[in-house]
PDB file of C-alpha atoms in Angstrom:
ATOM      1  CA  UNK A 169       2.407 -61.485  -5.750  1.00  0.00           C
ATOM      2  CA  UNK A 170       0.867 -61.192  -9.189  1.00  0.00           C
ATOM      3  CA  UNK A 171      -2.617 -60.764  -7.676  1.00  0.00           C
ATOM      4  CA  UNK A 172      -1.384 -58.044  -5.373  1.00  0.00           C
ATOM      5  CA  UNK A 173       0.243 -56.266  -8.343  1.00  0.00           C
ATOM      6  CA  UNK A 174      -2.980 -56.324 -10.447  1.00  0.00           C
ATOM      7  CA  UNK A 175      -5.006 -55.209  -7.511  1.00  0.00           C
ATOM      8  CA  UNK A 176      -2.620 -52.313  -6.844  1.00  0.00           C
ATOM      9  CA  UNK A 177      -2.766 -51.301 -10.491  1.00  0.00           C
ATOM     10  CA  UNK A 178      -6.436 -51.331 -10.475  1.00  0.00           C
ATOM     11  CA  UNK A 179      -6.601 -49.113  -7.355  1.00  0.00           C
ATOM     12  CA  UNK A 180      -4.163 -46.721  -8.864  1.00  0.00           C
ATOM     13  CA  UNK A 181      -6.124 -46.493 -12.104  1.00  0.00           C
ATOM     14  CA  UNK A 182      -9.326 -45.934 -10.158  1.00  0.00           C
ATOM     15  CA  UNK A 183      -7.772 -43.026  -8.142  1.00  0.00           C
ATOM     16  CA  UNK A 184      -6.446 -41.521 -11.465  1.00  0.00           C
ATOM     17  CA  UNK A 185      -9.821 -41.799 -13.113  1.00  0.00           C
ATOM     18  CA  UNK A 186     -11.594 -40.257 -10.106  1.00  0.00           C
ATOM     19  CA  UNK A 187      -9.121 -37.346 -10.151  1.00  0.00           C
ATOM     20  CA  UNK A 188      -9.709 -36.865 -13.883  1.00  0.00           C
ATOM     21  CA  UNK A 189     -13.440 -36.960 -13.468  1.00  0.00           C
ATOM     22  CA  UNK A 190     -13.176 -34.409 -10.701  1.00  0.00           C
ATOM     23  CA  UNK A 191     -11.088 -32.057 -12.913  1.00  0.00           C
ATOM     24  CA  UNK A 192     -13.446 -32.588 -15.855  1.00  0.00           C
ATOM     25  CA  UNK A 193     -16.405 -31.572 -13.639  1.00  0.00           C
ATOM     26  CA  UNK A 194     -14.678 -28.358 -12.462  1.00  0.00           C
ATOM     27  CA  UNK A 195     -16.207 -26.194 -11.285  1.00  0.00           C
ATOM     28  CA  UNK A 196     -19.068 -27.886  -9.453  1.00  0.00           C
ATOM     29  CA  UNK A 197     -19.310 -25.305  -6.628  1.00  0.00           C
ATOM     30  CA  UNK A 198     -18.826 -21.518  -6.105  1.00  0.00           C
ATOM     31  CA  UNK A 199     -15.397 -20.028  -6.849  1.00  0.00           C
ATOM     32  CA  UNK A 200     -14.059 -17.193  -4.582  1.00  0.00           C
ATOM     33  CA  UNK A 201     -11.913 -14.364  -5.843  1.00  0.00           C
ATOM     34  CA  UNK A 202      -9.920 -12.847  -2.977  1.00  0.00           C
ATOM     35  CA  UNK A 203      -9.229  -9.074  -3.306  1.00  0.00           C
ATOM     36  CA  UNK A 204      -6.584  -8.111  -0.698  1.00  0.00           C
ATOM     37  CA  UNK A 205      -7.785  -4.516  -0.566  1.00  0.00           C
ATOM     38  CA  UNK A 206     -10.819  -2.695   0.809  1.00  0.00           C
ATOM     39  CA  UNK A 207     -14.177  -2.648  -1.022  1.00  0.00           C
ATOM     40  CA  UNK A 208     -14.719   0.353  -3.363  1.00  0.00           C
ATOM     41  CA  UNK A 209     -11.243   0.675  -4.683  1.00  0.00           C
ATOM     42  CA  UNK A 210     -10.219   0.239  -8.364  1.00  0.00           C
ATOM     43  CA  UNK A 211      -9.016  -3.470  -7.943  1.00  0.00           C
ATOM     44  CA  UNK A 212     -12.259  -4.342  -6.154  1.00  0.00           C
ATOM     45  CA  UNK A 213     -14.374  -2.698  -8.883  1.00  0.00           C
ATOM     46  CA  UNK A 214     -12.641  -4.605 -11.697  1.00  0.00           C
ATOM     47  CA  UNK A 215     -12.651  -7.871  -9.731  1.00  0.00           C
ATOM     48  CA  UNK A 216     -16.383  -7.627  -9.422  1.00  0.00           C
ATOM     49  CA  UNK A 217     -16.863  -7.034 -13.151  1.00  0.00           C
ATOM     50  CA  UNK A 218     -14.652 -10.119 -13.896  1.00  0.00           C
ATOM     51  CA  UNK A 219     -16.362 -12.284 -11.232  1.00  0.00           C
ATOM     52  CA  UNK A 220     -19.900 -11.680 -12.675  1.00  0.00           C
ATOM     53  CA  UNK A 221     -18.859 -12.538 -16.334  1.00  0.00           C
ATOM     54  CA  UNK A 222     -16.542 -15.434 -15.369  1.00  0.00           C
ATOM     55  CA  UNK A 223     -19.389 -16.964 -13.370  1.00  0.00           C
ATOM     56  CA  UNK A 224     -21.534 -17.009 -16.522  1.00  0.00           C
ATOM     57  CA  UNK A 225     -18.786 -18.645 -18.605  1.00  0.00           C
ATOM     58  CA  UNK A 226     -17.870 -21.199 -15.983  1.00  0.00           C
ATOM     59  CA  UNK A 227     -21.518 -22.002 -15.104  1.00  0.00           C
ATOM     60  CA  UNK A 228     -21.175 -21.294 -11.333  1.00  0.00           C
ATOM     61  CA  UNK A 229     -21.241 -18.327  -9.012  1.00  0.00           C
ATOM     62  CA  UNK A 230     -17.978 -16.454  -8.495  1.00  0.00           C
ATOM     63  CA  UNK A 231     -17.782 -14.457  -5.261  1.00  0.00           C
ATOM     64  CA  UNK A 232     -15.521 -11.613  -4.379  1.00  0.00           C
ATOM     65  CA  UNK A 233     -14.106 -11.744  -0.828  1.00  0.00           C
ATOM     66  CA  UNK A 234     -12.209  -8.617   0.416  1.00  0.00           C
ATOM     67  CA  UNK A 235      -9.431  -9.483   2.812  1.00  0.00           C
ATOM     68  CA  UNK A 236      -7.522  -6.081   3.198  1.00  0.00           C
ATOM     69  CA  UNK A 237      -4.633  -5.290   5.317  1.00  0.00           C
ATOM     70  CA  UNK A 238      -0.854  -4.949   5.344  1.00  0.00           C
ATOM     71  CA  UNK A 239      -0.658  -3.641   1.782  1.00  0.00           C
ATOM     72  CA  UNK A 240      -2.372  -6.643   0.387  1.00  0.00           C
ATOM     73  CA  UNK A 241      -0.246  -9.322   2.069  1.00  0.00           C
ATOM     74  CA  UNK A 242      -2.980 -10.614   4.324  1.00  0.00           C
ATOM     75  CA  UNK A 243      -5.360 -11.553   1.468  1.00  0.00           C
ATOM     76  CA  UNK A 244      -2.398 -12.933  -0.626  1.00  0.00           C
ATOM     77  CA  UNK A 245      -1.314 -15.109   2.308  1.00  0.00           C
ATOM     78  CA  UNK A 246      -4.855 -16.461   2.728  1.00  0.00           C
ATOM     79  CA  UNK A 247      -4.916 -17.634  -0.958  1.00  0.00           C
ATOM     80  CA  UNK A 248      -1.318 -18.945  -0.848  1.00  0.00           C
ATOM     81  CA  UNK A 249      -2.441 -21.274   2.014  1.00  0.00           C
ATOM     82  CA  UNK A 250      -5.788 -22.284   0.475  1.00  0.00           C
ATOM     83  CA  UNK A 251      -6.371 -25.597  -1.351  1.00  0.00           C
ATOM     84  CA  UNK A 252      -4.832 -25.780  -4.743  1.00  0.00           C
ATOM     85  CA  UNK A 253      -8.150 -26.836  -6.425  1.00  0.00           C
ATOM     86  CA  UNK A 254      -8.998 -23.745  -8.359  1.00  0.00           C
ATOM     87  CA  UNK A 255     -11.874 -22.626  -6.012  1.00  0.00           C
ATOM     88  CA  UNK A 256      -9.840 -19.853  -4.421  1.00  0.00           C
ATOM     89  CA  UNK A 257      -8.170 -17.210  -6.614  1.00  0.00           C
ATOM     90  CA  UNK A 258      -6.199 -14.011  -5.879  1.00  0.00           C
ATOM     91  CA  UNK A 259      -6.929 -10.767  -7.639  1.00  0.00           C
ATOM     92  CA  UNK A 260      -3.861  -8.598  -6.803  1.00  0.00           C
ATOM     93  CA  UNK A 261      -2.128  -5.451  -8.026  1.00  0.00           C
ATOM     94  CA  UNK A 262       1.234  -3.748  -8.189  1.00  0.00           C
ATOM     95  CA  UNK A 263       1.899  -3.879  -4.405  1.00  0.00           C
ATOM     96  CA  UNK A 264       2.386  -7.689  -5.001  1.00  0.00           C
ATOM     97  CA  UNK A 265       5.747  -6.799  -6.662  1.00  0.00           C
ATOM     98  CA  UNK A 266       6.664  -4.090  -4.201  1.00  0.00           C
ATOM     99  CA  UNK A 267       5.830  -5.733  -0.812  1.00  0.00           C
ATOM    100  CA  UNK A 268       8.738  -8.277  -0.809  1.00  0.00           C
ATOM    101  CA  UNK A 269      11.204  -5.408  -0.855  1.00  0.00           C
ATOM    102  CA  UNK A 270       9.481  -3.424   1.913  1.00  0.00           C
ATOM    103  CA  UNK A 271       8.489  -6.107   4.391  1.00  0.00           C
ATOM    104  CA  UNK A 272      11.385  -7.745   6.362  1.00  0.00           C
ATOM    105  CA  UNK A 273       9.334 -11.006   6.421  1.00  0.00           C
ATOM    106  CA  UNK A 274       6.474 -11.977   4.102  1.00  0.00           C
ATOM    107  CA  UNK A 275       3.639 -14.051   5.495  1.00  0.00           C
ATOM    108  CA  UNK A 276       3.784 -16.516   2.565  1.00  0.00           C
ATOM    109  CA  UNK A 277       6.528 -18.172   0.505  1.00  0.00           C
ATOM    110  CA  UNK A 278       7.640 -16.639  -2.817  1.00  0.00           C
ATOM    111  CA  UNK A 279       6.593 -19.700  -4.647  1.00  0.00           C
ATOM    112  CA  UNK A 280       3.244 -20.283  -2.933  1.00  0.00           C
ATOM    113  CA  UNK A 281       1.285 -18.584  -5.646  1.00  0.00           C
ATOM    114  CA  UNK A 282       1.340 -19.139  -9.388  1.00  0.00           C
ATOM    115  CA  UNK A 283       0.533 -16.356 -12.010  1.00  0.00           C
ATOM    116  CA  UNK A 284      -2.540 -16.999 -14.083  1.00  0.00           C
ATOM    117  CA  UNK A 285      -3.175 -13.865 -16.207  1.00  0.00           C
ATOM    118  CA  UNK A 286      -2.224 -10.202 -16.284  1.00  0.00           C
ATOM    119  CA  UNK A 287      -5.537  -8.478 -16.419  1.00  0.00           C
ATOM    120  CA  UNK A 288      -4.841  -4.764 -16.983  1.00  0.00           C
ATOM    121  CA  UNK A 289      -2.284  -2.037 -16.839  1.00  0.00           C
ATOM    122  CA  UNK A 290      -3.147   1.594 -15.849  1.00  0.00           C
ATOM    123  CA  UNK A 291      -1.064   4.695 -15.872  1.00  0.00           C
ATOM    124  CA  UNK A 292      -0.507   7.314 -13.217  1.00  0.00           C
ATOM    125  CA  UNK A 293      -0.630  10.925 -14.118  1.00  0.00           C
ATOM    126  CA  UNK A 294       1.985  13.454 -12.943  1.00  0.00           C
ATOM    127  CA  UNK A 295      -0.326  16.243 -11.597  1.00  0.00           C
ATOM    128  CA  UNK A 296      -0.033  19.654 -10.218  1.00  0.00           C
ATOM    129  CA  UNK A 297      -2.763  22.149  -9.113  1.00  0.00           C
ATOM    130  CA  UNK A 298      -4.714  23.899 -11.842  1.00  0.00           C
ATOM    131  CA  UNK A 299      -2.931  27.269 -11.398  1.00  0.00           C
ATOM    132  CA  UNK A 300       0.535  25.886 -10.858  1.00  0.00           C
ATOM    133  CA  UNK A 301       3.420  27.774 -12.520  1.00  0.00           C
ATOM    134  CA  UNK A 302       4.522  24.418 -13.903  1.00  0.00           C
ATOM    135  CA  UNK A 303       3.133  23.932 -17.397  1.00  0.00           C
ATOM    136  CA  UNK A 304       5.365  21.014 -18.397  1.00  0.00           C
ATOM    137  CA  UNK A 305       7.458  18.352 -16.827  1.00  0.00           C
ATOM    138  CA  UNK A 306      10.543  20.295 -17.959  1.00  0.00           C
ATOM    139  CA  UNK A 307       9.267  23.275 -16.015  1.00  0.00           C
ATOM    140  CA  UNK A 308       9.028  21.156 -12.827  1.00  0.00           C
ATOM    141  CA  UNK A 309      12.447  19.553 -13.349  1.00  0.00           C
ATOM    142  CA  UNK A 310      14.125  22.924 -13.957  1.00  0.00           C
ATOM    143  CA  UNK A 311      12.691  24.222 -10.703  1.00  0.00           C
ATOM    144  CA  UNK A 312      13.722  21.178  -8.830  1.00  0.00           C
ATOM    145  CA  UNK A 313      17.254  21.450 -10.092  1.00  0.00           C
ATOM    146  CA  UNK A 314      17.471  25.172  -9.413  1.00  0.00           C
ATOM    147  CA  UNK A 315      16.149  24.782  -5.844  1.00  0.00           C
ATOM    148  CA  UNK A 316      17.387  21.517  -4.352  1.00  0.00           C
ATOM    149  CA  UNK A 317      15.343  20.174  -1.361  1.00  0.00           C
ATOM    150  CA  UNK A 318      12.642  22.856  -1.846  1.00  0.00           C
ATOM    151  CA  UNK A 319      10.020  21.145  -4.044  1.00  0.00           C
ATOM    152  CA  UNK A 320       7.841  18.601  -2.267  1.00  0.00           C
ATOM    153  CA  UNK A 321       5.648  15.801  -3.541  1.00  0.00           C
ATOM    154  CA  UNK A 322       2.781  13.975  -1.980  1.00  0.00           C
ATOM    155  CA  UNK A 323       1.813  10.272  -1.952  1.00  0.00           C
ATOM    156  CA  UNK A 324      -0.752   8.044  -0.335  1.00  0.00           C
ATOM    157  CA  UNK A 325       2.029   6.370   1.722  1.00  0.00           C
ATOM    158  CA  UNK A 326       5.566   5.281   1.517  1.00  0.00           C
ATOM    159  CA  UNK A 327       4.859   1.847   0.067  1.00  0.00           C
ATOM    160  CA  UNK A 328       2.352   2.967  -2.595  1.00  0.00           C
ATOM    161  CA  UNK A 329       2.924   2.814  -6.365  1.00  0.00           C
ATOM    162  CA  UNK A 330       2.529   6.555  -6.634  1.00  0.00           C
ATOM    163  CA  UNK A 331       5.332   7.049  -4.097  1.00  0.00           C
ATOM    164  CA  UNK A 332       7.589   4.724  -5.910  1.00  0.00           C
ATOM    165  CA  UNK A 333       6.697   6.082  -9.271  1.00  0.00           C
ATOM    166  CA  UNK A 334       7.960   9.511  -8.034  1.00  0.00           C
ATOM    167  CA  UNK A 335      11.024   7.924  -6.487  1.00  0.00           C
ATOM    168  CA  UNK A 336      11.918   6.349  -9.811  1.00  0.00           C
ATOM    169  CA  UNK A 337      11.362   9.733 -11.477  1.00  0.00           C
ATOM    170  CA  UNK A 338      13.585  11.403  -8.824  1.00  0.00           C
ATOM    171  CA  UNK A 339      16.344   8.796  -9.080  1.00  0.00           C
ATOM    172  CA  UNK A 340      16.539   8.818 -12.911  1.00  0.00           C
ATOM    173  CA  UNK A 341      16.912  12.687 -12.876  1.00  0.00           C
ATOM    174  CA  UNK A 342      18.949  12.792  -9.630  1.00  0.00           C
ATOM    175  CA  UNK A 343      16.646  15.359  -8.107  1.00  0.00           C
ATOM    176  CA  UNK A 344      16.580  16.514  -4.427  1.00  0.00           C
ATOM    177  CA  UNK A 345      12.936  16.689  -3.385  1.00  0.00           C
ATOM    178  CA  UNK A 346      10.961  16.207  -0.183  1.00  0.00           C
ATOM    179  CA  UNK A 347       8.442  13.367   0.252  1.00  0.00           C
ATOM    180  CA  UNK A 348       5.178  14.220   2.069  1.00  0.00           C
ATOM    181  CA  UNK A 349       3.340  10.955   2.931  1.00  0.00           C
ATOM    182  CA  UNK A 350      -0.352  10.855   3.613  1.00  0.00           C
ATOM    183  CA  UNK A 351      -2.494   7.991   4.838  1.00  0.00           C
ATOM    184  CA  UNK A 352      -4.296   7.628   1.572  1.00  0.00           C
ATOM    185  CA  UNK A 353      -4.487   9.315  -1.930  1.00  0.00           C
ATOM    186  CA  UNK A 354      -7.592  11.387  -1.116  1.00  0.00           C
ATOM    187  CA  UNK A 355      -6.055  13.725   1.426  1.00  0.00           C
ATOM    188  CA  UNK A 356      -2.866  13.927  -0.661  1.00  0.00           C
ATOM    189  CA  UNK A 357      -4.889  15.192  -3.691  1.00  0.00           C
ATOM    190  CA  UNK A 358      -6.835  17.573  -1.557  1.00  0.00           C
ATOM    191  CA  UNK A 359      -3.598  19.173  -0.238  1.00  0.00           C
ATOM    192  CA  UNK A 360      -2.147  19.297  -3.835  1.00  0.00           C
ATOM    193  CA  UNK A 361      -5.217  21.290  -4.945  1.00  0.00           C
ATOM    194  CA  UNK A 362      -4.811  23.530  -1.871  1.00  0.00           C
ATOM    195  CA  UNK A 363      -1.148  24.273  -2.628  1.00  0.00           C
ATOM    196  CA  UNK A 364       0.381  22.481   0.417  1.00  0.00           C
ATOM    197  CA  UNK A 365       2.437  20.261  -1.851  1.00  0.00           C
ATOM    198  CA  UNK A 366       3.849  20.911  -5.365  1.00  0.00           C
ATOM    199  CA  UNK A 367       3.091  17.708  -7.301  1.00  0.00           C
ATOM    200  CA  UNK A 368       2.402  14.060  -7.168  1.00  0.00           C
ATOM    201  CA  UNK A 369       1.655  10.972  -9.245  1.00  0.00           C
ATOM    202  CA  UNK A 370      -2.006   9.809  -9.013  1.00  0.00           C
ATOM    203  CA  UNK A 371      -4.036   7.194 -10.776  1.00  0.00           C
ATOM    204  CA  UNK A 372      -5.752   8.449 -13.924  1.00  0.00           C
ATOM    205  CA  UNK A 373      -8.933   6.734 -12.654  1.00  0.00           C
ATOM    206  CA  UNK A 374      -8.867   8.883  -9.464  1.00  0.00           C
ATOM    207  CA  UNK A 375      -7.630  12.186 -10.947  1.00  0.00           C
ATOM    208  CA  UNK A 376      -9.364  12.284 -14.349  1.00  0.00           C
ATOM    209  CA  UNK A 377     -12.633  13.806 -13.051  1.00  0.00           C
ATOM    210  CA  UNK A 378     -10.580  16.569 -11.371  1.00  0.00           C
ATOM    211  CA  UNK A 379      -8.362  17.099 -14.427  1.00  0.00           C
ATOM    212  CA  UNK A 380     -11.391  17.287 -16.811  1.00  0.00           C
ATOM    213  CA  UNK A 381     -13.079  19.701 -14.362  1.00  0.00           C
ATOM    214  CA  UNK A 382     -10.100  22.032 -14.430  1.00  0.00           C
ATOM    215  CA  UNK A 383      -9.097  21.495 -10.804  1.00  0.00           C
ATOM    216  CA  UNK A 384      -5.856  19.707 -11.559  1.00  0.00           C
ATOM    217  CA  UNK A 385      -3.378  19.813 -14.445  1.00  0.00           C
ATOM    218  CA  UNK A 386      -1.849  16.758 -15.863  1.00  0.00           C
ATOM    219  CA  UNK A 387       1.788  17.192 -17.067  1.00  0.00           C
ATOM    220  CA  UNK A 388       2.458  13.639 -18.165  1.00  0.00           C
ATOM    221  CA  UNK A 389       1.382  10.022 -17.740  1.00  0.00           C
ATOM    222  CA  UNK A 390       3.645   7.309 -16.451  1.00  0.00           C
ATOM    223  CA  UNK A 391       2.875   4.530 -19.000  1.00  0.00           C
ATOM    224  CA  UNK A 392       4.877   3.729 -22.141  1.00  0.00           C
ATOM    225  CA  UNK A 393       1.908   4.902 -24.226  1.00  0.00           C
ATOM    226  CA  UNK A 394      -0.392   7.848 -23.864  1.00  0.00           C
ATOM    227  CA  UNK A 395      -3.629   7.213 -21.997  1.00  0.00           C
ATOM    228  CA  UNK A 396      -6.854   7.101 -24.087  1.00  0.00           C
ATOM    229  CA  UNK A 397      -8.430   9.190 -21.294  1.00  0.00           C
ATOM    230  CA  UNK A 398      -5.833  11.900 -21.619  1.00  0.00           C
ATOM    231  CA  UNK A 399      -4.709  11.612 -25.315  1.00  0.00           C
ATOM    232  CA  UNK A 400      -3.211  15.114 -25.424  1.00  0.00           C
ATOM    233  CA  UNK A 401      -0.942  14.522 -22.300  1.00  0.00           C
ATOM    234  CA  UNK A 402       2.427  13.211 -23.157  1.00  0.00           C
ATOM    235  CA  UNK A 403       4.125  10.297 -21.394  1.00  0.00           C
ATOM    236  CA  UNK A 404       7.036  11.011 -19.037  1.00  0.00           C
ATOM    237  CA  UNK A 405       9.213   9.090 -21.506  1.00  0.00           C
ATOM    238  CA  UNK A 406       8.303  11.633 -24.212  1.00  0.00           C
ATOM    239  CA  UNK A 407       9.448  14.520 -22.081  1.00  0.00           C
ATOM    240  CA  UNK A 408      12.590  14.385 -19.991  1.00  0.00           C
ATOM    241  CA  UNK A 409      13.061  10.727 -18.964  1.00  0.00           C
ATOM    242  CA  UNK A 410      13.352   8.293 -21.972  1.00  0.00           C
ATOM    243  CA  UNK A 411      12.358   4.850 -21.103  1.00  0.00           C
ATOM    244  CA  UNK A 412      10.451   5.792 -17.921  1.00  0.00           C
ATOM    245  CA  UNK A 413       7.488   3.686 -17.077  1.00  0.00           C
ATOM    246  CA  UNK A 414       5.742   3.119 -13.712  1.00  0.00           C
ATOM    247  CA  UNK A 415       2.178   1.998 -14.412  1.00  0.00           C
ATOM    248  CA  UNK A 416      -0.088   0.113 -12.170  1.00  0.00           C
ATOM    249  CA  UNK A 417      -1.245  -3.394 -12.985  1.00  0.00           C
ATOM    250  CA  UNK A 418      -3.854  -6.003 -11.853  1.00  0.00           C
ATOM    251  CA  UNK A 419      -3.554  -9.728 -12.243  1.00  0.00           C
ATOM    252  CA  UNK A 420      -4.963 -13.087 -11.254  1.00  0.00           C
ATOM    253  CA  UNK A 421      -3.136 -15.736  -9.296  1.00  0.00           C
ATOM    254  CA  UNK A 422      -3.853 -19.224  -7.987  1.00  0.00           C
ATOM    255  CA  UNK A 423      -2.325 -21.272  -5.221  1.00  0.00           C
ATOM    256  CA  UNK A 424       0.812 -23.126  -6.410  1.00  0.00           C
ATOM    257  CA  UNK A 425       0.314 -26.689  -7.665  1.00  0.00           C
ATOM    258  CA  UNK A 426      -3.232 -26.072  -8.854  1.00  0.00           C
ATOM    259  CA  UNK A 427      -3.818 -28.721 -11.557  1.00  0.00           C
ATOM    260  CA  UNK A 428      -2.974 -27.483 -15.054  1.00  0.00           C
ATOM    261  CA  UNK A 429      -6.281 -28.376 -16.521  1.00  0.00           C
ATOM    262  CA  UNK A 430      -8.142 -26.441 -13.918  1.00  0.00           C
ATOM    263  CA  UNK A 431      -5.749 -23.393 -14.261  1.00  0.00           C
ATOM    264  CA  UNK A 432      -6.130 -23.571 -18.001  1.00  0.00           C
ATOM    265  CA  UNK A 433      -9.907 -23.407 -17.670  1.00  0.00           C
ATOM    266  CA  UNK A 434      -9.739 -20.463 -15.402  1.00  0.00           C
ATOM    267  CA  UNK A 435      -7.139 -18.624 -17.455  1.00  0.00           C
ATOM    268  CA  UNK A 436      -9.339 -19.057 -20.599  1.00  0.00           C
ATOM    269  CA  UNK A 437     -12.356 -17.638 -18.731  1.00  0.00           C
ATOM    270  CA  UNK A 438     -10.413 -14.575 -17.720  1.00  0.00           C
ATOM    271  CA  UNK A 439      -8.999 -13.952 -21.146  1.00  0.00           C
ATOM    272  CA  UNK A 440     -12.412 -14.509 -22.800  1.00  0.00           C
ATOM    273  CA  UNK A 441     -14.076 -12.067 -20.370  1.00  0.00           C
ATOM    274  CA  UNK A 442     -11.362  -9.430 -21.161  1.00  0.00           C
ATOM    275  CA  UNK A 443     -12.147  -9.700 -24.912  1.00  0.00           C
ATOM    276  CA  UNK A 444     -15.774  -8.677 -24.413  1.00  0.00           C
ATOM    277  CA  UNK A 445     -16.535  -5.156 -25.739  1.00  0.00           C
ATOM    278  CA  UNK A 446     -18.554  -4.125 -22.691  1.00  0.00           C
ATOM    279  CA  UNK A 447     -15.793  -5.256 -20.264  1.00  0.00           C
ATOM    280  CA  UNK A 448     -13.116  -3.478 -22.422  1.00  0.00           C
ATOM    281  CA  UNK A 449     -15.113  -0.252 -22.335  1.00  0.00           C
ATOM    282  CA  UNK A 450     -15.655  -0.503 -18.638  1.00  0.00           C
ATOM    283  CA  UNK A 451     -11.975  -0.841 -17.987  1.00  0.00           C
ATOM    284  CA  UNK A 452     -11.135   1.940 -20.373  1.00  0.00           C
ATOM    285  CA  UNK A 453     -13.553   4.179 -18.560  1.00  0.00           C
ATOM    286  CA  UNK A 454     -11.506   3.490 -15.466  1.00  0.00           C
ATOM    287  CA  UNK A 455      -8.342   4.675 -17.280  1.00  0.00           C
ATOM    288  CA  UNK A 456      -7.028   1.114 -17.682  1.00  0.00           C
ATOM    289  CA  UNK A 457      -5.864  -0.934 -20.642  1.00  0.00           C
ATOM    290  CA  UNK A 458      -7.245  -4.515 -20.701  1.00  0.00           C
ATOM    291  CA  UNK A 459      -4.632  -7.202 -21.305  1.00  0.00           C
ATOM    292  CA  UNK A 460      -5.299 -10.915 -20.778  1.00  0.00           C
ATOM    293  CA  UNK A 461      -2.094 -13.058 -20.910  1.00  0.00           C
ATOM    294  CA  UNK A 462      -0.744 -16.538 -20.575  1.00  0.00           C
ATOM    295  CA  UNK A 463       0.726 -17.609 -17.195  1.00  0.00           C
ATOM    296  CA  UNK A 464       4.155 -17.588 -18.790  1.00  0.00           C
ATOM    297  CA  UNK A 465       3.753 -14.101 -20.095  1.00  0.00           C
ATOM    298  CA  UNK A 466       2.502 -12.922 -16.737  1.00  0.00           C
ATOM    299  CA  UNK A 467       5.431 -14.533 -14.927  1.00  0.00           C
ATOM    300  CA  UNK A 468       7.936 -12.782 -17.218  1.00  0.00           C
ATOM    301  CA  UNK A 469       6.142  -9.474 -16.581  1.00  0.00           C
ATOM    302  CA  UNK A 470       6.265 -10.056 -12.823  1.00  0.00           C
ATOM    303  CA  UNK A 471      10.057 -10.789 -13.071  1.00  0.00           C
ATOM    304  CA  UNK A 472      10.605  -7.342 -14.638  1.00  0.00           C
ATOM    305  CA  UNK A 473       8.423  -5.585 -12.056  1.00  0.00           C
ATOM    306  CA  UNK A 474      10.102  -7.291  -9.188  1.00  0.00           C
ATOM    307  CA  UNK A 475      13.589  -6.182 -10.460  1.00  0.00           C
ATOM    308  CA  UNK A 476      12.474  -2.648 -11.091  1.00  0.00           C
ATOM    309  CA  UNK A 477      10.819  -1.940  -7.787  1.00  0.00           C
ATOM    310  CA  UNK A 478      13.493  -3.848  -5.867  1.00  0.00           C
ATOM    311  CA  UNK A 479      16.155  -1.538  -7.277  1.00  0.00           C
ATOM    312  CA  UNK A 480      14.108   1.577  -6.580  1.00  0.00           C
ATOM    313  CA  UNK A 481      13.396   0.570  -2.932  1.00  0.00           C
ATOM    314  CA  UNK A 482      17.032  -0.318  -2.228  1.00  0.00           C
ATOM    315  CA  UNK A 483      18.457   2.760  -3.949  1.00  0.00           C
ATOM    316  CA  UNK A 484      16.017   5.070  -2.259  1.00  0.00           C
ATOM    317  CA  UNK A 485      16.324   3.325   1.068  1.00  0.00           C
ATOM    318  CA  UNK A 486      12.532   3.409   1.318  1.00  0.00           C
ATOM    319  CA  UNK A 487      10.875   2.229   4.431  1.00  0.00           C
ATOM    320  CA  UNK A 488       7.181   1.687   5.337  1.00  0.00           C
ATOM    321  CA  UNK A 489       5.603   4.616   7.309  1.00  0.00           C
TER     322      UNK A 489
END
């Protein structure tokens, strides 16, 4: 009996030492960052910047794998079901907090992913065409109140952040306006410039070139602070809706139950990359504000986002197109 007990203890100790050695050696093979959106978008661009720099810090190659579809849920589900060993990461965005309120059934469990770090936040701009009669947010709101059901606004789809940002704006001011959904942001912006729709919220990254070229006019930005790219444009909260905020965000996730030492190493690599001057400037050029956070801070942030968008979707009875 004693011999069996000693033998068992030795075996358990050997397994524990092997596990510790494996974690200490992490990473010893390439890491994959899954982006659940198509190549060429803002999230994809930032993920590739992070991947290159993280690879140098971790001493291995970091690969970006685009798995787009179903508003990001396909890629997220893939990571949720991957091995919890740190070699598969998820780089997701605001739809992560919106999707559970739009899809009747999610393809992965709510606790299947663990937050690692908030990477960035980015405002949307409330935009009108360059020769629009609306010079301020107050002008737009006054017209909406004077002509209920007449003003229309565009979005790149019912489940997009821009659509929900407008819905939050509408709900807070109790405005009666018509939503005109498009299949993506590009056609929506084109019709806005053509005068087919009255206004919309669009990402600063996508709209800044048109704003600076005088083809669009920005009335406000949706973040709590003004955008460095549009320093003379007020926030929505500064104008007619105190406390309003509806910015976009990007963040990094891991499969649940990833060992803490592995998660800590990856989180440190993400935060260290975000502190680099070159990376900070690259993100600011995209109209984004670099963040970098602890998992606990990111989890608290996600809790607020989930509550906010859940209320907006329910109150607005928003359905997917």
